[in-house]
Amino acid sequence: LYFKWRDIIAEDLGWTQEDMHDYLKKTYNGGKSTKGMDTKQWSLFMTQVLAFASEHSINLPIGNQET
């Protein structure tokens, strides 16, 4: 789901997928890799990504919803 969200946000803002991931990682995970996150950390990260999208009026699918 994260990669789908990242791609939607990047496209909407005109960023590359890599730049979007780097920005989100830097902004919401202190620049550290997302690979080692536990469930609680991942949940918080995703909530922050969702809020970022909302602040930019970008609608993201939740679960099986289509965009």
Tab-separated table of N, CA and C in Angstrom:
chain	number	residue	atom	x	y	z
A	1	LEU	N	0.829	-1.191	0.000
A	1	LEU	CA	0.000	0.000	0.000
A	1	LEU	C	0.877	1.260	0.000
A	2	TYR	N	1.974	1.210	0.759
A	2	TYR	CA	2.848	2.386	0.812
A	2	TYR	C	3.340	2.786	-0.579
A	3	PHE	N	3.793	1.813	-1.355
A	3	PHE	CA	4.344	2.153	-2.669
A	3	PHE	C	3.259	2.728	-3.582
A	4	LYS	N	2.050	2.239	-3.459
A	4	LYS	CA	0.935	2.780	-4.228
A	4	LYS	C	0.697	4.241	-3.820
A	5	TRP	N	0.665	4.474	-2.513
A	5	TRP	CA	0.477	5.837	-2.023
A	5	TRP	C	1.617	6.742	-2.476
A	6	ARG	N	2.857	6.268	-2.316
A	6	ARG	CA	4.019	7.063	-2.715
A	6	ARG	C	3.920	7.455	-4.187
A	7	ASP	N	3.544	6.505	-5.034
A	7	ASP	CA	3.448	6.751	-6.465
A	7	ASP	C	2.360	7.769	-6.789
A	8	ILE	N	1.224	7.677	-6.111
A	8	ILE	CA	0.121	8.619	-6.336
A	8	ILE	C	0.544	10.031	-5.931
A	9	ILE	N	1.148	10.142	-4.742
A	9	ILE	CA	1.582	11.454	-4.256
A	9	ILE	C	2.654	12.035	-5.180
A	10	ALA	N	3.635	11.220	-5.539
A	10	ALA	CA	4.713	11.686	-6.417
A	10	ALA	C	4.169	12.184	-7.744
A	11	GLU	N	3.284	11.423	-8.334
A	11	GLU	CA	2.710	11.827	-9.628
A	11	GLU	C	1.944	13.135	-9.494
A	12	ASP	N	1.145	13.243	-8.437
A	12	ASP	CA	0.329	14.436	-8.251
A	12	ASP	C	1.193	15.684	-8.026
A	13	LEU	N	2.313	15.516	-7.330
A	13	LEU	CA	3.193	16.652	-7.047
A	13	LEU	C	4.260	16.862	-8.111
A	14	GLY	N	4.361	15.929	-9.069
A	14	GLY	CA	5.356	16.048	-10.130
A	14	GLY	C	6.754	15.662	-9.684
A	15	TRP	N	6.850	14.783	-8.703
A	15	TRP	CA	8.137	14.323	-8.192
A	15	TRP	C	8.422	12.928	-8.731
A	16	THR	N	9.681	12.515	-8.668
A	16	THR	CA	10.000	11.126	-8.985
A	16	THR	C	9.618	10.271	-7.775
A	17	GLN	N	9.446	8.980	-8.016
A	17	GLN	CA	9.124	8.066	-6.925
A	17	GLN	C	10.242	8.049	-5.892
A	18	GLU	N	11.485	8.052	-6.354
A	18	GLU	CA	12.636	8.022	-5.450
A	18	GLU	C	12.712	9.290	-4.604
A	19	ASP	N	12.499	10.455	-5.236
A	19	ASP	CA	12.524	11.705	-4.490
A	19	ASP	C	11.400	11.756	-3.459
A	20	MET	N	10.238	11.233	-3.831
A	20	MET	CA	9.104	11.224	-2.907
A	20	MET	C	9.410	10.336	-1.709
A	21	HIS	N	9.963	9.153	-1.979
A	21	HIS	CA	10.299	8.238	-0.893
A	21	HIS	C	11.344	8.868	0.024
A	22	ASP	N	12.377	9.479	-0.557
A	22	ASP	CA	13.416	10.125	0.241
A	22	ASP	C	12.838	11.240	1.105
A	23	TYR	N	11.929	12.025	0.544
A	23	TYR	CA	11.305	13.113	1.304
A	23	TYR	C	10.484	12.564	2.462
A	24	LEU	N	9.644	11.570	2.193
A	24	LEU	CA	8.797	11.003	3.241
A	24	LEU	C	9.647	10.352	4.328
A	25	LYS	N	10.668	9.637	3.918
A	25	LYS	CA	11.569	8.975	4.862
A	25	LYS	C	12.273	10.022	5.737
A	26	LYS	N	12.769	11.084	5.117
A	26	LYS	CA	13.474	12.143	5.847
A	26	LYS	C	12.529	12.881	6.798
A	27	THR	N	11.345	13.182	6.306
A	27	THR	CA	10.400	13.984	7.068
A	27	THR	C	9.763	13.202	8.216
A	28	TYR	N	9.420	11.944	7.973
A	28	TYR	CA	8.642	11.192	8.952
A	28	TYR	C	9.387	10.026	9.599
A	29	ASN	N	10.640	9.789	9.219
A	29	ASN	CA	11.412	8.714	9.843
A	29	ASN	C	12.866	9.135	10.087
A	30	GLY	N	13.084	10.408	10.207
A	30	GLY	CA	14.424	10.900	10.517
A	30	GLY	C	15.474	10.533	9.486
A	31	GLY	N	15.050	10.229	8.257
A	31	GLY	CA	15.984	9.880	7.197
A	31	GLY	C	16.424	8.434	7.207
A	32	LYS	N	15.961	7.682	8.205
A	32	LYS	CA	16.347	6.271	8.309
A	32	LYS	C	15.523	5.413	7.356
A	33	SER	N	16.054	4.251	7.047
A	33	SER	CA	15.355	3.297	6.197
A	33	SER	C	14.035	2.875	6.845
A	34	THR	N	13.053	2.632	6.020
A	34	THR	CA	11.763	2.155	6.525
A	34	THR	C	11.759	0.636	6.709
A	35	LYS	N	12.790	-0.037	6.228
A	35	LYS	CA	12.824	-1.499	6.256
A	35	LYS	C	12.805	-2.082	7.660
A	36	GLY	N	13.423	-1.415	8.618
A	36	GLY	CA	13.514	-1.970	9.963
A	36	GLY	C	12.389	-1.559	10.907
A	37	MET	N	11.368	-0.893	10.391
A	37	MET	CA	10.281	-0.421	11.246
A	37	MET	C	9.464	-1.582	11.797
A	38	ASP	N	9.069	-1.446	13.064
A	38	ASP	CA	8.138	-2.424	13.612
A	38	ASP	C	6.710	-1.972	13.273
A	39	THR	N	5.738	-2.746	13.686
A	39	THR	CA	4.339	-2.465	13.321
A	39	THR	C	3.881	-1.099	13.808
A	40	LYS	N	4.231	-0.749	15.028
A	40	LYS	CA	3.820	0.543	15.585
A	40	LYS	C	4.451	1.697	14.808
A	41	GLN	N	5.738	1.590	14.517
A	41	GLN	CA	6.428	2.630	13.757
A	41	GLN	C	5.850	2.758	12.350
A	42	TRP	N	5.564	1.612	11.723
A	42	TRP	CA	5.028	1.620	10.367
A	42	TRP	C	3.645	2.255	10.343
A	43	SER	N	2.833	1.939	11.339
A	43	SER	CA	1.490	2.504	11.428
A	43	SER	C	1.549	4.022	11.557
A	44	LEU	N	2.445	4.512	12.401
A	44	LEU	CA	2.601	5.956	12.561
A	44	LEU	C	3.085	6.594	11.263
A	45	PHE	N	4.059	5.971	10.614
A	45	PHE	CA	4.585	6.476	9.347
A	45	PHE	C	3.472	6.587	8.310
A	46	MET	N	2.678	5.545	8.172
A	46	MET	CA	1.600	5.553	7.182
A	46	MET	C	0.541	6.608	7.510
A	47	THR	N	0.256	6.794	8.788
A	47	THR	CA	-0.688	7.834	9.201
A	47	THR	C	-0.153	9.205	8.818
A	48	GLN	N	1.145	9.404	8.973
A	48	GLN	CA	1.753	10.679	8.611
A	48	GLN	C	1.759	10.885	7.097
A	49	VAL	N	2.002	9.833	6.339
A	49	VAL	CA	1.957	9.926	4.874
A	49	VAL	C	0.536	10.278	4.423
A	50	LEU	N	-0.452	9.642	5.029
A	50	LEU	CA	-1.852	9.931	4.706
A	50	LEU	C	-2.190	11.390	5.016
A	51	ALA	N	-1.716	11.889	6.158
A	51	ALA	CA	-1.966	13.281	6.530
A	51	ALA	C	-1.279	14.238	5.554
A	52	PHE	N	-0.047	13.903	5.146
A	52	PHE	CA	0.676	14.725	4.169
A	52	PHE	C	-0.133	14.821	2.875
A	53	ALA	N	-0.620	13.697	2.402
A	53	ALA	CA	-1.419	13.687	1.176
A	53	ALA	C	-2.670	14.540	1.346
A	54	SER	N	-3.325	14.386	2.476
A	54	SER	CA	-4.541	15.157	2.745
A	54	SER	C	-4.264	16.655	2.745
A	55	GLU	N	-3.136	17.057	3.323
A	55	GLU	CA	-2.754	18.477	3.342
A	55	GLU	C	-2.572	19.032	1.933
A	56	HIS	N	-2.265	18.161	0.990
A	56	HIS	CA	-2.070	18.567	-0.399
A	56	HIS	C	-3.274	18.202	-1.270
A	57	SER	N	-4.396	17.907	-0.623
A	57	SER	CA	-5.659	17.570	-1.310
A	57	SER	C	-5.509	16.383	-2.255
A	58	ILE	N	-4.724	15.402	-1.825
A	58	ILE	CA	-4.524	14.187	-2.607
A	58	ILE	C	-5.290	13.067	-1.916
A	59	ASN	N	-6.218	12.475	-2.638
A	59	ASN	CA	-7.002	11.376	-2.094
A	59	ASN	C	-6.274	10.067	-2.330
A	60	LEU	N	-6.041	9.325	-1.253
A	60	LEU	CA	-5.371	8.033	-1.353
A	60	LEU	C	-6.356	6.908	-1.072
A	61	PRO	N	-6.223	5.791	-1.781
A	61	PRO	CA	-7.108	4.654	-1.517
A	61	PRO	C	-6.749	4.011	-0.177
A	62	ILE	N	-7.768	3.545	0.502
A	62	ILE	CA	-7.587	2.822	1.758
A	62	ILE	C	-8.028	1.383	1.512
A	63	GLY	N	-7.173	0.434	1.841
A	63	GLY	CA	-7.504	-0.972	1.630
A	63	GLY	C	-7.674	-1.282	0.157
A	64	ASN	N	-8.813	-1.825	-0.220
A	64	ASN	CA	-9.060	-2.242	-1.602
A	64	ASN	C	-9.742	-1.176	-2.448
A	65	GLN	N	-9.867	0.028	-1.935
A	65	GLN	CA	-10.512	1.103	-2.698
A	65	GLN	C	-9.682	1.441	-3.929
A	66	GLU	N	-10.361	1.867	-4.951
A	66	GLU	CA	-9.687	2.356	-6.165
A	66	GLU	C	-9.538	3.867	-6.050
A	67	THR	N	-8.547	4.421	-6.713
A	67	THR	CA	-8.348	5.877	-6.695
A	67	THR	C	-9.324	6.559	-7.598
